[in-house]
Amino acid sequence: MMDAGANPSHALALVLVDELARGGVTDAVLAPGSRSTALAMALHDDPRVRLHVQIDERSAGFLAVGLARATGRPAPVVVTSGSAVANLHPALVEADTGHVPLVLLTADRPPELRQTGANQAIDQLGIFGRQVRWFVEVGVPEDRPGAVAYWRATVCRALAEAGGLSGPAGPVHVNLPFREPTVPLTDDGRAAADVPFRQPLEGRAGRRPWVVVDRAPRHAPAAELASLGARIAGTERGLVVAGQTTAHAGPALDLARAAGWPVVAEPTSNLRSGEQVVGTAHHLLGHAGFARAHRPELVLRIGRTGLSRNLAALLGPDVPQLLIDPDGAWQDPDRAIGELLVADVELTVAALRDHLAVPAGSDWMDRWRSADRRVRKVIDEVLDADDRPTEPRVARDLGAGLPDGTTLVVASSMPVRDLDQFLAPREHLRVVANRGASGIDGFVSTALGVALSGERPTVALSGDLSLLHDANGFLLAPDVERVDLPIVVVDNDGGGIFSFLPQHAFSGSFERVFGTPHGRDLADLARLHHLGHQPVTTAAELLPAVDAAREAGGIHLVHVRTDREQNLALHRRISREVAAALDELA
């Protein structure tokens, strides 16, 4: 039996939290405030939901993004009214563009306090526009028949819409105006047991959700599968290209193996394992001769790409390309894709595999594999020639050296590109990144959310600006939260990616407005937030430092100092030596 509600606000909060738990929610994030008191107390008191308290609303939003990315389950984030709501917008943008199931539960002032100059009262109705999958203004809670069913059904729809009821997963916004009292007391100060909310709060029997939503996967038509299977079987010079996706790797890799096609897989695709994968594709395709000689005749695309300009240059509109997407998401910034198949990825590629014969040898695959081995050897020789901890070597060694079953959360800008360019294919490593909007904001909190999910041991790879931009993420309830997270921080005192862009040539303005050196010592940040801090001065020290941080537990900064100009020179040297090696193969 549920406790009786002391007042309508208290009753609404109890029902919302109960229905969230029934709907499979295991974690919720709260940024403290007054108007959200009823929800905060209900979440705190319900043992089915782990509550994570974060002072900064922007960080709270990204903490929920990390939880949702790690688990695939909708993650609610609760904030009070006013500017607190606006601070959720960056996380909402990432959830929208990255297809992350996020539920924004925003407390609000009741209608009589809006547009009156009342404190923390802004217009929250539709504040996020078209970037949410669904918006609902629940209305001021009232003690009337039908209210509980309405509240419960609303929660069920919010979870379903966030999880992809009618399109890709993404954020929903539930606006909740509360009248006082928002604590479990009646208007005259009596407790709930004295004058309870009159409507029964119970949900469905057996702790079932009020509405059970089943979303069956989309199957491609049999005739279309047969036709596409025949095209794949008749095409030697084919390519599988995988970007960020939630599809499991096995079926797609099996299809590529059966077809004799190479696989170009960004790290966040989590398809970067097996002998079909060409880990040095970015470098290979940067060589004009190789790219010309290896133009594919058919490309099967999965997920959203965007890390390699060399790959994008190869996959122009003149190359036949088919994208498989379960929701029909339009992942085509270069207007190059000729066909879009709206169907479940795993089911589709497994069915296509069944249309192919027993795997056979492929000269096309052999040429890609031979060039990949040659370029990998060149890269490793350059990186291993010096024991300085360079940015490419940190990405290569960290990705290769983490134990099986680890999740690596990687920041945008250069870290994720270094991982893409230098990580050799390996199994049993999950890579997570905020590549929806591709911003550096919220990285610390996203990584903490992934770690808090408890799904796998977690390690993070960050640049210094990504870390500093979300330093408030470290304010996560230090009294009760135990998070185990080593964060490898590549610190080049600024924005290293801009050194690779055209503005680097304009020396007069470059350093101040693009390089943006901050001059901060991250050891001071670690002391402020009571984090472990371990400087790394040689490449050989990296993995032992990460291992020591994992064994000690808690949050640790593994601090690697690098130089932006030296990093640019190293990338250019690698490009030259790769080009020379490929010239010899031609």
Coordinates of C-alpha atoms in Angstrom, one line a residue:
M1 CA 0.0 0.0 0.0
M2 CA 1.2 3.5 -0.8
D3 CA 1.3 6.2 1.8
A4 CA -1.6 8.7 1.6
G5 CA -0.9 12.1 0.2
A6 CA -0.9 15.0 2.6
N7 CA -1.9 17.4 -0.1
P8 CA -2.1 17.5 -3.9
S9 CA 1.5 18.3 -4.5
H10 CA 2.7 15.5 -2.2
A11 CA 0.3 13.1 -3.8
L12 CA 1.5 14.0 -7.3
A13 CA 5.1 13.5 -6.3
L14 CA 4.4 10.1 -4.7
V15 CA 2.5 8.9 -7.8
L16 CA 5.1 10.1 -10.3
V17 CA 8.0 8.4 -8.5
D18 CA 6.1 5.2 -8.0
E19 CA 5.2 5.1 -11.8
L20 CA 8.8 5.9 -12.8
A21 CA 10.0 2.9 -10.8
R22 CA 7.3 0.7 -12.2
G23 CA 8.4 1.8 -15.7
G24 CA 11.9 0.6 -15.2
V25 CA 13.7 3.8 -13.9
T26 CA 16.5 2.8 -11.6
D27 CA 18.4 6.2 -11.3
A28 CA 17.3 9.8 -11.1
V29 CA 19.3 13.0 -10.8
L30 CA 18.3 16.0 -8.7
A31 CA 19.5 19.6 -8.6
P32 CA 18.2 21.0 -5.3
G33 CA 15.6 23.7 -5.1
S34 CA 12.5 24.7 -3.2
R35 CA 9.6 24.4 -5.8
S36 CA 10.7 20.8 -6.5
T37 CA 10.6 19.8 -2.8
A38 CA 7.8 17.3 -3.1
L39 CA 9.5 15.4 -5.9
A40 CA 12.9 15.6 -4.2
M41 CA 11.6 14.1 -0.9
A42 CA 9.6 11.4 -2.8
L43 CA 12.7 10.3 -4.8
H44 CA 14.9 10.4 -1.7
D45 CA 12.5 8.1 0.2
D46 CA 11.9 5.5 -2.5
P47 CA 14.4 2.6 -2.3
R48 CA 13.7 1.5 -5.8
V49 CA 15.4 4.6 -7.4
R50 CA 18.9 5.6 -6.7
L51 CA 19.0 9.4 -6.3
H52 CA 22.1 11.4 -7.4
V53 CA 22.3 15.0 -6.2
Q54 CA 24.2 17.6 -8.2
I55 CA 24.4 21.2 -7.3
D56 CA 24.8 22.6 -10.8
E57 CA 21.7 22.0 -13.1
R58 CA 23.8 21.9 -16.3
S59 CA 26.0 19.2 -14.8
A60 CA 22.9 17.4 -13.5
G61 CA 21.5 17.2 -17.0
F62 CA 24.7 15.6 -18.3
L63 CA 24.9 13.3 -15.4
A64 CA 21.5 11.9 -16.5
V65 CA 22.8 11.8 -20.1
G66 CA 25.7 9.5 -18.9
L67 CA 23.3 7.3 -17.0
A68 CA 21.0 6.9 -19.9
R69 CA 23.8 6.3 -22.4
A70 CA 25.3 3.6 -20.2
T71 CA 22.0 1.8 -19.5
G72 CA 19.8 2.6 -22.5
R73 CA 17.0 3.4 -20.0
P74 CA 15.3 6.8 -19.6
A75 CA 17.0 8.9 -16.9
P76 CA 14.9 11.6 -15.2
V77 CA 16.5 14.8 -14.0
V78 CA 14.6 17.0 -11.6
V79 CA 15.1 20.8 -11.2
T80 CA 13.3 23.7 -9.6
S81 CA 11.7 26.5 -11.5
G82 CA 13.2 29.5 -13.2
S83 CA 16.7 29.7 -14.7
A84 CA 17.4 26.2 -13.3
V85 CA 15.3 24.9 -16.2
A86 CA 17.2 26.9 -18.8
N87 CA 20.5 25.3 -17.5
L88 CA 19.2 21.9 -18.7
H89 CA 19.3 23.1 -22.4
P90 CA 22.9 21.9 -23.2
A91 CA 22.1 18.4 -22.0
L92 CA 18.8 18.4 -23.8
V93 CA 20.6 19.3 -27.1
E94 CA 22.9 16.4 -26.7
A95 CA 20.0 14.0 -25.8
D96 CA 18.1 15.3 -28.9
T97 CA 20.9 15.0 -31.4
G98 CA 22.5 11.9 -29.8
H99 CA 19.2 10.0 -29.4
V100 CA 19.5 9.7 -25.6
P101 CA 16.4 8.9 -23.5
L102 CA 16.2 11.8 -21.1
V103 CA 13.2 12.9 -19.0
L104 CA 13.2 16.5 -17.8
L105 CA 10.9 16.9 -14.7
T106 CA 10.8 20.7 -14.2
A107 CA 9.0 22.2 -11.2
D108 CA 7.1 25.4 -11.9
R109 CA 5.2 28.1 -10.2
P110 CA 1.4 27.8 -10.5
P111 CA -0.4 29.9 -13.0
E112 CA -1.4 32.6 -10.5
L113 CA 2.3 33.4 -9.9
R114 CA 3.4 33.6 -13.6
Q115 CA 4.1 36.9 -15.2
T116 CA 3.7 38.7 -11.8
G117 CA 7.3 39.3 -10.9
A118 CA 7.3 36.3 -8.6
N119 CA 10.7 34.9 -7.7
Q120 CA 12.1 32.1 -10.0
A121 CA 9.0 32.4 -12.3
I122 CA 9.8 32.3 -16.0
D123 CA 7.8 31.1 -19.0
Q124 CA 8.6 27.4 -19.0
L125 CA 5.9 26.3 -21.3
G126 CA 7.5 24.9 -24.5
I127 CA 10.8 26.5 -23.5
F128 CA 12.8 23.8 -25.4
G129 CA 10.7 24.1 -28.6
R130 CA 11.0 21.3 -31.1
Q131 CA 14.1 19.8 -29.5
V132 CA 11.9 17.5 -27.2
R133 CA 10.1 14.4 -28.4
W134 CA 7.1 15.4 -26.3
F135 CA 6.1 18.3 -24.0
V136 CA 3.4 18.2 -21.4
E137 CA 2.2 20.8 -18.9
V138 CA 0.7 18.5 -16.2
G139 CA -1.2 21.2 -14.6
V140 CA -1.6 22.1 -10.9
P141 CA -2.3 18.9 -9.0
E142 CA -5.9 18.7 -7.6
D143 CA -7.7 16.4 -5.3
R144 CA -10.3 15.1 -7.8
P145 CA -11.4 11.8 -9.3
G146 CA -9.3 10.7 -12.3
A147 CA -6.2 12.7 -11.2
V148 CA -4.1 9.7 -10.3
A149 CA -4.9 7.8 -13.5
Y150 CA -3.9 11.0 -15.5
W151 CA -0.7 11.3 -13.6
R152 CA 0.3 7.7 -14.1
A153 CA -0.6 7.6 -17.8
T154 CA 1.4 10.8 -18.3
V155 CA 4.5 9.2 -16.8
C156 CA 4.1 6.1 -18.9
R157 CA 3.9 8.2 -22.1
A158 CA 6.9 10.3 -21.1
L159 CA 9.0 7.2 -20.6
A160 CA 7.7 5.7 -23.9
E161 CA 8.4 8.9 -25.9
A162 CA 11.9 9.3 -24.4
G163 CA 12.6 5.7 -25.4
G164 CA 11.5 6.1 -29.0
L165 CA 7.8 5.6 -29.2
S166 CA 7.4 7.4 -32.5
G167 CA 10.9 8.0 -33.7
P168 CA 14.5 8.1 -32.3
A169 CA 15.0 8.1 -28.5
G170 CA 15.5 11.5 -27.0
P171 CA 14.4 14.0 -24.4
V172 CA 10.9 14.7 -23.1
H173 CA 9.8 17.7 -21.0
V174 CA 7.3 17.3 -18.2
N175 CA 6.4 20.6 -16.6
L176 CA 5.0 20.3 -13.1
P177 CA 3.5 23.4 -11.4
F178 CA 3.3 22.9 -7.6
R179 CA 1.2 24.9 -5.2
E180 CA 2.4 25.1 -1.6
P181 CA 2.6 23.3 0.7
T182 CA 5.1 21.1 -1.2
V183 CA 6.2 19.3 2.0
P184 CA 4.0 16.5 3.3
L185 CA 1.8 18.7 5.4
T186 CA -1.8 19.9 5.0
D187 CA -2.6 23.6 4.5
D188 CA -3.1 24.0 8.2
G189 CA 0.1 22.2 9.1
R190 CA -1.3 18.8 10.0
A191 CA 0.4 15.6 8.9
A192 CA -0.9 13.3 6.2
A193 CA -2.3 10.8 8.6
D194 CA -4.6 13.4 10.0
V195 CA -6.2 14.7 6.7
P196 CA -5.0 12.6 3.8
F197 CA -5.4 13.3 0.1
R198 CA -8.8 11.7 -0.6
Q199 CA -8.1 9.9 -3.9
P200 CA -6.4 6.4 -3.7
L201 CA -2.9 6.6 -5.1
E202 CA -2.5 2.9 -6.0
G203 CA -1.4 1.8 -9.5
R204 CA -1.9 -1.4 -11.4
A205 CA -1.8 -4.7 -9.5
G206 CA 1.5 -6.5 -9.4
R207 CA 3.6 -3.3 -9.7
R208 CA 2.9 -3.2 -13.4
P209 CA 3.1 0.2 -15.2
W210 CA -0.2 1.9 -15.8
V211 CA 0.4 1.5 -19.6
V212 CA 2.7 -1.2 -20.8
V213 CA 4.3 -0.1 -24.1
D214 CA 5.8 -2.6 -26.5
R215 CA 7.7 -1.3 -29.5
A216 CA 8.4 -4.1 -32.0
P217 CA 11.5 -3.8 -34.2
R218 CA 10.9 -3.0 -37.8
H219 CA 11.6 -5.8 -40.2
A220 CA 12.7 -5.1 -43.7
P221 CA 10.4 -6.6 -46.4
A222 CA 11.6 -10.1 -47.6
A223 CA 11.7 -9.0 -51.2
E224 CA 13.9 -6.0 -50.4
L225 CA 16.2 -8.2 -48.3
A226 CA 16.5 -10.7 -51.1
S227 CA 17.3 -8.0 -53.6
L228 CA 19.9 -6.3 -51.4
G229 CA 21.5 -9.6 -50.5
A230 CA 21.9 -10.3 -54.2
R231 CA 23.6 -6.9 -54.7
I232 CA 26.0 -7.5 -51.9
A233 CA 26.8 -11.0 -53.1
G234 CA 27.5 -9.6 -56.6
T235 CA 29.7 -6.8 -55.3
E236 CA 33.4 -7.5 -54.5
R237 CA 34.4 -3.9 -53.9
G238 CA 32.1 -3.2 -51.0
L239 CA 32.5 -1.4 -47.7
V240 CA 30.7 -1.4 -44.4
V241 CA 31.0 2.0 -42.6
A242 CA 29.8 2.2 -39.0
G243 CA 29.4 5.3 -36.9
Q244 CA 27.8 5.9 -33.5
T245 CA 25.1 3.2 -33.1
T246 CA 23.5 1.1 -30.4
A247 CA 23.4 -2.0 -32.6
H248 CA 25.5 -4.9 -31.5
A249 CA 28.6 -5.6 -33.4
G250 CA 28.3 -9.3 -34.1
P251 CA 25.7 -9.4 -37.0
A252 CA 27.3 -6.6 -39.0
L253 CA 30.8 -8.1 -38.6
D254 CA 29.4 -11.5 -39.7
L255 CA 27.9 -9.9 -42.8
A256 CA 31.1 -8.2 -43.7
R257 CA 33.1 -11.4 -43.3
A258 CA 30.7 -13.3 -45.5
A259 CA 30.8 -10.6 -48.1
G260 CA 34.5 -10.2 -48.0
W261 CA 34.2 -6.5 -47.3
P262 CA 36.4 -4.3 -45.1
V263 CA 34.8 -2.5 -42.2
V264 CA 35.6 1.1 -41.4
A265 CA 34.3 1.6 -37.8
E266 CA 34.5 4.7 -35.7
P267 CA 35.3 3.9 -32.0
T268 CA 31.8 4.9 -30.8
S269 CA 30.2 2.3 -33.2
N270 CA 31.6 -0.4 -31.0
L271 CA 32.2 -2.5 -34.1
R272 CA 35.9 -1.9 -34.0
S273 CA 36.9 -5.5 -33.5
G274 CA 37.8 -8.5 -35.7
E275 CA 39.9 -9.1 -38.8
Q276 CA 37.5 -7.3 -41.1
V277 CA 38.1 -3.9 -39.4
V278 CA 40.6 -1.5 -41.0
G279 CA 41.7 0.5 -38.0
T280 CA 44.0 2.9 -40.0
A281 CA 41.3 3.8 -42.5
H282 CA 41.6 7.6 -41.8
H283 CA 45.3 7.4 -42.7
L284 CA 44.8 5.2 -45.7
L285 CA 42.2 7.4 -47.2
G286 CA 44.3 10.5 -46.7
H287 CA 46.6 9.1 -49.4
A288 CA 45.2 10.2 -52.8
G289 CA 46.5 7.2 -54.6
F290 CA 45.1 4.7 -52.2
A291 CA 41.7 6.4 -52.0
R292 CA 41.5 6.5 -55.9
A293 CA 42.4 2.8 -56.2
H294 CA 40.0 1.8 -53.4
R295 CA 36.8 3.5 -54.4
P296 CA 34.0 1.2 -53.3
E297 CA 31.1 0.1 -55.6
L298 CA 28.6 -0.3 -52.8
V299 CA 28.7 1.0 -49.2
L300 CA 26.5 -0.3 -46.4
R301 CA 26.3 2.4 -43.7
I302 CA 25.2 2.0 -40.1
G303 CA 25.0 4.8 -37.5
R304 CA 26.2 8.4 -37.7
T305 CA 29.8 9.1 -38.8
G306 CA 31.7 12.4 -38.7
L307 CA 35.2 11.9 -37.2
S308 CA 37.2 11.6 -40.4
R309 CA 37.3 14.1 -43.3
N310 CA 39.2 11.6 -45.3
L311 CA 36.4 9.1 -45.1
A312 CA 33.8 11.7 -45.9
A313 CA 35.9 12.7 -49.0
L314 CA 35.8 9.1 -50.2
L315 CA 32.1 8.7 -49.7
G316 CA 30.9 11.3 -52.1
P317 CA 27.5 11.3 -53.9
D318 CA 28.9 9.3 -56.8
V319 CA 29.5 6.3 -54.5
P320 CA 26.4 4.0 -54.1
Q321 CA 25.5 4.1 -50.4
L322 CA 22.7 2.6 -48.4
L323 CA 22.0 3.6 -44.8
I324 CA 20.1 1.3 -42.4
D325 CA 18.5 3.1 -39.5
P326 CA 15.7 1.7 -37.2
D327 CA 14.0 5.1 -37.0
G328 CA 14.7 6.6 -40.4
A329 CA 17.0 9.2 -38.9
W330 CA 18.4 11.4 -41.7
Q331 CA 22.2 10.9 -41.0
D332 CA 23.5 12.4 -44.2
P333 CA 25.2 15.9 -43.8
D334 CA 27.1 15.5 -47.1
R335 CA 24.0 14.6 -49.1
A336 CA 25.8 11.5 -50.3
I337 CA 23.5 8.6 -49.4
G338 CA 21.3 7.2 -52.2
E339 CA 19.1 4.8 -50.2
L340 CA 17.7 4.7 -46.7
L341 CA 16.3 1.5 -45.3
V342 CA 14.2 2.0 -42.2
A343 CA 14.6 -1.2 -40.4
D344 CA 16.2 -2.8 -37.3
V345 CA 19.9 -2.9 -37.9
E346 CA 20.7 -6.2 -36.2
L347 CA 17.8 -8.1 -37.7
T348 CA 18.5 -6.7 -41.2
V349 CA 22.2 -7.4 -41.4
A350 CA 21.6 -10.9 -39.9
A351 CA 19.0 -11.6 -42.6
L352 CA 21.3 -10.3 -45.3
R353 CA 24.1 -12.6 -44.0
D354 CA 21.8 -15.5 -44.6
H355 CA 21.4 -14.6 -48.2
L356 CA 25.2 -14.9 -48.8
A357 CA 27.2 -18.1 -49.5
V358 CA 29.9 -19.5 -47.3
P359 CA 32.7 -16.9 -46.7
A360 CA 35.4 -17.0 -49.3
G361 CA 38.6 -15.2 -50.0
S362 CA 38.6 -11.7 -51.4
D363 CA 41.4 -9.9 -53.2
W364 CA 39.7 -6.6 -52.3
M365 CA 39.7 -7.4 -48.6
D366 CA 43.3 -8.7 -48.8
R367 CA 44.5 -5.3 -50.3
W368 CA 42.8 -3.3 -47.6
R369 CA 44.2 -5.6 -44.9
S370 CA 47.8 -5.6 -46.3
A371 CA 47.8 -1.8 -46.5
D372 CA 46.3 -1.6 -43.0
R373 CA 49.1 -3.8 -41.6
R374 CA 51.8 -1.7 -43.3
V375 CA 50.4 1.6 -42.0
R376 CA 49.8 0.3 -38.5
K377 CA 53.5 -0.7 -38.4
V378 CA 54.6 2.7 -39.6
I379 CA 52.4 4.5 -37.0
D380 CA 53.6 2.2 -34.1
E381 CA 57.3 2.8 -35.1
V382 CA 56.8 6.5 -35.0
L383 CA 54.9 6.5 -31.7
D384 CA 57.3 4.1 -30.0
A385 CA 60.4 5.9 -31.0
D386 CA 60.2 8.2 -28.1
D387 CA 58.9 7.6 -24.6
R388 CA 57.3 11.0 -24.3
P389 CA 53.6 10.7 -23.7
T390 CA 52.2 12.1 -26.9
E391 CA 48.5 12.6 -27.5
P392 CA 48.2 9.9 -30.2
R393 CA 50.2 7.4 -28.1
V394 CA 48.0 8.1 -25.0
A395 CA 44.9 7.3 -27.1
R396 CA 46.5 4.2 -28.7
D397 CA 47.9 2.8 -25.4
L398 CA 44.9 3.5 -23.3
G399 CA 42.5 2.0 -25.7
A400 CA 44.7 -1.1 -26.1
G401 CA 45.6 -1.6 -22.5
L402 CA 42.3 -1.4 -20.6
P403 CA 41.0 -4.7 -19.3
D404 CA 38.2 -6.5 -21.2
G405 CA 34.8 -5.3 -20.2
T406 CA 35.8 -1.7 -19.6
T407 CA 33.8 1.3 -20.8
L408 CA 36.0 4.1 -22.1
V409 CA 34.2 7.5 -22.1
V410 CA 36.0 9.9 -24.5
A411 CA 35.7 13.6 -24.9
S412 CA 35.0 15.4 -28.1
S413 CA 37.5 17.5 -30.0
M414 CA 40.9 15.8 -30.2
P415 CA 40.6 12.9 -27.8
V416 CA 37.9 11.1 -29.8
R417 CA 39.7 11.8 -33.1
D418 CA 43.0 10.5 -31.7
L419 CA 41.1 7.3 -30.6
D420 CA 39.6 7.0 -34.1
Q421 CA 43.0 7.5 -35.8
F422 CA 45.2 5.4 -33.6
L423 CA 43.2 2.7 -31.8
A424 CA 43.8 -0.7 -33.2
P425 CA 40.8 -3.0 -33.4
R426 CA 40.2 -4.9 -30.2
E427 CA 37.3 -6.8 -28.5
H428 CA 35.5 -6.2 -25.3
L429 CA 36.0 -2.5 -25.0
R430 CA 32.9 -0.2 -25.0
V431 CA 33.4 3.4 -26.1
V432 CA 31.0 6.1 -25.2
A433 CA 31.0 9.7 -26.3
N434 CA 28.7 12.7 -26.7
R435 CA 28.7 12.8 -30.4
G436 CA 25.2 14.1 -30.9
A437 CA 26.1 17.8 -30.9
S438 CA 29.8 16.9 -30.5
G439 CA 30.4 19.5 -27.8
I440 CA 32.9 19.3 -25.0
D441 CA 30.4 20.6 -22.5
G442 CA 29.2 18.2 -19.8
F443 CA 32.0 15.7 -20.2
V444 CA 32.9 15.2 -16.6
S445 CA 29.2 14.7 -15.6
T446 CA 28.6 12.3 -18.5
A447 CA 31.5 10.2 -17.5
L448 CA 30.4 10.2 -13.9
G449 CA 26.9 9.1 -15.0
V450 CA 28.3 6.2 -17.0
A451 CA 30.4 5.2 -14.0
L452 CA 27.5 5.5 -11.6
S453 CA 25.4 3.2 -13.7
G454 CA 27.4 0.3 -12.5
E455 CA 27.2 -1.4 -15.9
R456 CA 30.9 -1.8 -16.3
P457 CA 34.2 -0.5 -14.9
T458 CA 34.7 2.9 -16.4
V459 CA 37.7 5.0 -17.5
A460 CA 37.6 8.4 -19.1
L461 CA 39.9 10.2 -21.7
S462 CA 39.6 14.0 -21.7
G463 CA 41.3 17.1 -22.9
D464 CA 42.1 19.8 -20.4
L465 CA 39.4 22.2 -21.7
S466 CA 36.7 19.5 -21.6
L467 CA 37.6 18.8 -18.0
L468 CA 37.6 22.5 -16.9
H469 CA 34.4 23.3 -18.8
D470 CA 32.5 20.9 -16.6
A471 CA 34.5 21.1 -13.4
N472 CA 31.3 21.6 -11.5
G473 CA 30.5 18.0 -12.2
F474 CA 32.9 17.1 -9.4
L475 CA 30.4 18.7 -6.9
L476 CA 28.4 15.5 -7.1
A477 CA 27.1 14.8 -3.6
P478 CA 30.6 13.8 -2.1
D479 CA 29.1 12.7 1.2
V480 CA 27.1 9.8 -0.2
E481 CA 28.2 9.1 -3.8
R482 CA 31.0 6.6 -4.3
V483 CA 32.3 6.8 -7.9
D484 CA 35.2 4.9 -9.3
L485 CA 36.5 6.8 -12.3
P486 CA 40.1 7.3 -13.5
I487 CA 40.2 10.3 -15.9
V488 CA 43.2 10.5 -18.2
V489 CA 43.6 14.2 -18.9
V490 CA 45.7 15.2 -21.9
D491 CA 46.7 18.7 -20.9
N492 CA 48.1 20.9 -23.7
D493 CA 47.0 24.2 -22.0
G494 CA 44.3 25.1 -24.5
G495 CA 42.3 24.0 -27.5
G496 CA 44.6 21.7 -29.5
I497 CA 42.1 20.9 -32.3
F498 CA 42.4 24.5 -33.6
S499 CA 46.0 23.8 -34.5
F500 CA 44.7 21.5 -37.3
L501 CA 42.3 24.1 -38.7
P502 CA 42.9 27.0 -41.1
Q503 CA 42.9 29.7 -38.4
H504 CA 46.2 28.3 -37.1
A505 CA 47.9 30.2 -40.0
F506 CA 46.7 33.6 -38.5
S507 CA 49.3 33.9 -35.8
G508 CA 48.2 37.4 -34.7
S509 CA 44.9 36.3 -33.3
F510 CA 45.3 32.5 -33.0
E511 CA 46.6 32.0 -29.5
R512 CA 44.3 34.4 -27.7
V513 CA 41.0 33.5 -29.4
F514 CA 41.5 29.9 -30.5
G515 CA 44.5 28.4 -28.6
T516 CA 43.0 29.9 -25.4
P517 CA 45.7 28.9 -22.9
H518 CA 44.2 28.8 -19.4
G519 CA 47.4 28.5 -17.3
R520 CA 45.6 26.4 -14.7
D521 CA 47.4 23.6 -12.8
L522 CA 45.0 20.6 -12.7
A523 CA 46.7 19.5 -9.5
D524 CA 45.0 22.5 -7.8
L525 CA 41.6 21.4 -9.2
A526 CA 42.2 17.9 -7.8
R527 CA 42.9 19.3 -4.4
L528 CA 39.8 21.5 -4.4
H529 CA 37.6 18.5 -5.2
H530 CA 39.5 15.9 -3.1
L531 CA 40.4 13.9 -6.2
G532 CA 43.4 11.7 -6.7
H533 CA 46.1 13.2 -8.9
Q534 CA 48.9 11.4 -10.6
P535 CA 51.2 13.1 -13.1
V536 CA 52.5 11.0 -16.0
T537 CA 55.8 12.0 -17.5
T538 CA 56.7 9.0 -19.7
A539 CA 54.5 6.9 -22.0
A540 CA 55.4 3.8 -20.0
E541 CA 53.9 5.3 -16.8
L542 CA 50.4 5.7 -18.3
L543 CA 48.8 2.3 -17.9
P544 CA 50.3 1.6 -14.4
A545 CA 48.9 4.9 -13.3
V546 CA 45.5 4.0 -14.6
D547 CA 45.7 0.6 -13.0
A548 CA 46.7 2.1 -9.7
A549 CA 43.8 4.6 -9.8
R550 CA 41.3 1.7 -10.6
E551 CA 42.6 -0.3 -7.7
A552 CA 42.5 2.6 -5.2
G553 CA 38.9 3.5 -6.2
G554 CA 37.3 7.0 -6.3
I555 CA 37.9 9.7 -8.8
H556 CA 41.5 10.2 -10.0
L557 CA 43.1 12.5 -12.6
V558 CA 45.9 10.8 -14.5
H559 CA 47.6 14.0 -15.7
V560 CA 49.5 14.0 -19.0
R561 CA 51.1 17.2 -20.1
T562 CA 51.7 17.7 -23.8
D563 CA 52.6 20.5 -26.2
R564 CA 50.2 21.7 -28.9
E565 CA 52.8 22.6 -31.5
Q566 CA 54.7 19.3 -30.9
N567 CA 51.5 17.4 -31.3
L568 CA 50.8 19.1 -34.7
A569 CA 54.3 18.3 -35.8
L570 CA 53.9 14.6 -34.8
H571 CA 50.6 14.3 -36.7
R572 CA 52.3 15.8 -39.8
R573 CA 55.3 13.4 -39.4
I574 CA 52.9 10.4 -39.2
S575 CA 51.1 11.6 -42.4
R576 CA 54.4 11.9 -44.3
E577 CA 55.7 8.5 -43.3
V578 CA 52.3 6.8 -44.0
A579 CA 52.3 8.5 -47.4
A580 CA 55.8 7.2 -48.1
A581 CA 54.9 3.7 -47.1
L582 CA 51.8 3.7 -49.3
D583 CA 53.8 5.1 -52.2
E584 CA 56.0 2.0 -52.0
L585 CA 53.0 -0.3 -52.1
A586 CA 51.6 1.4 -55.3

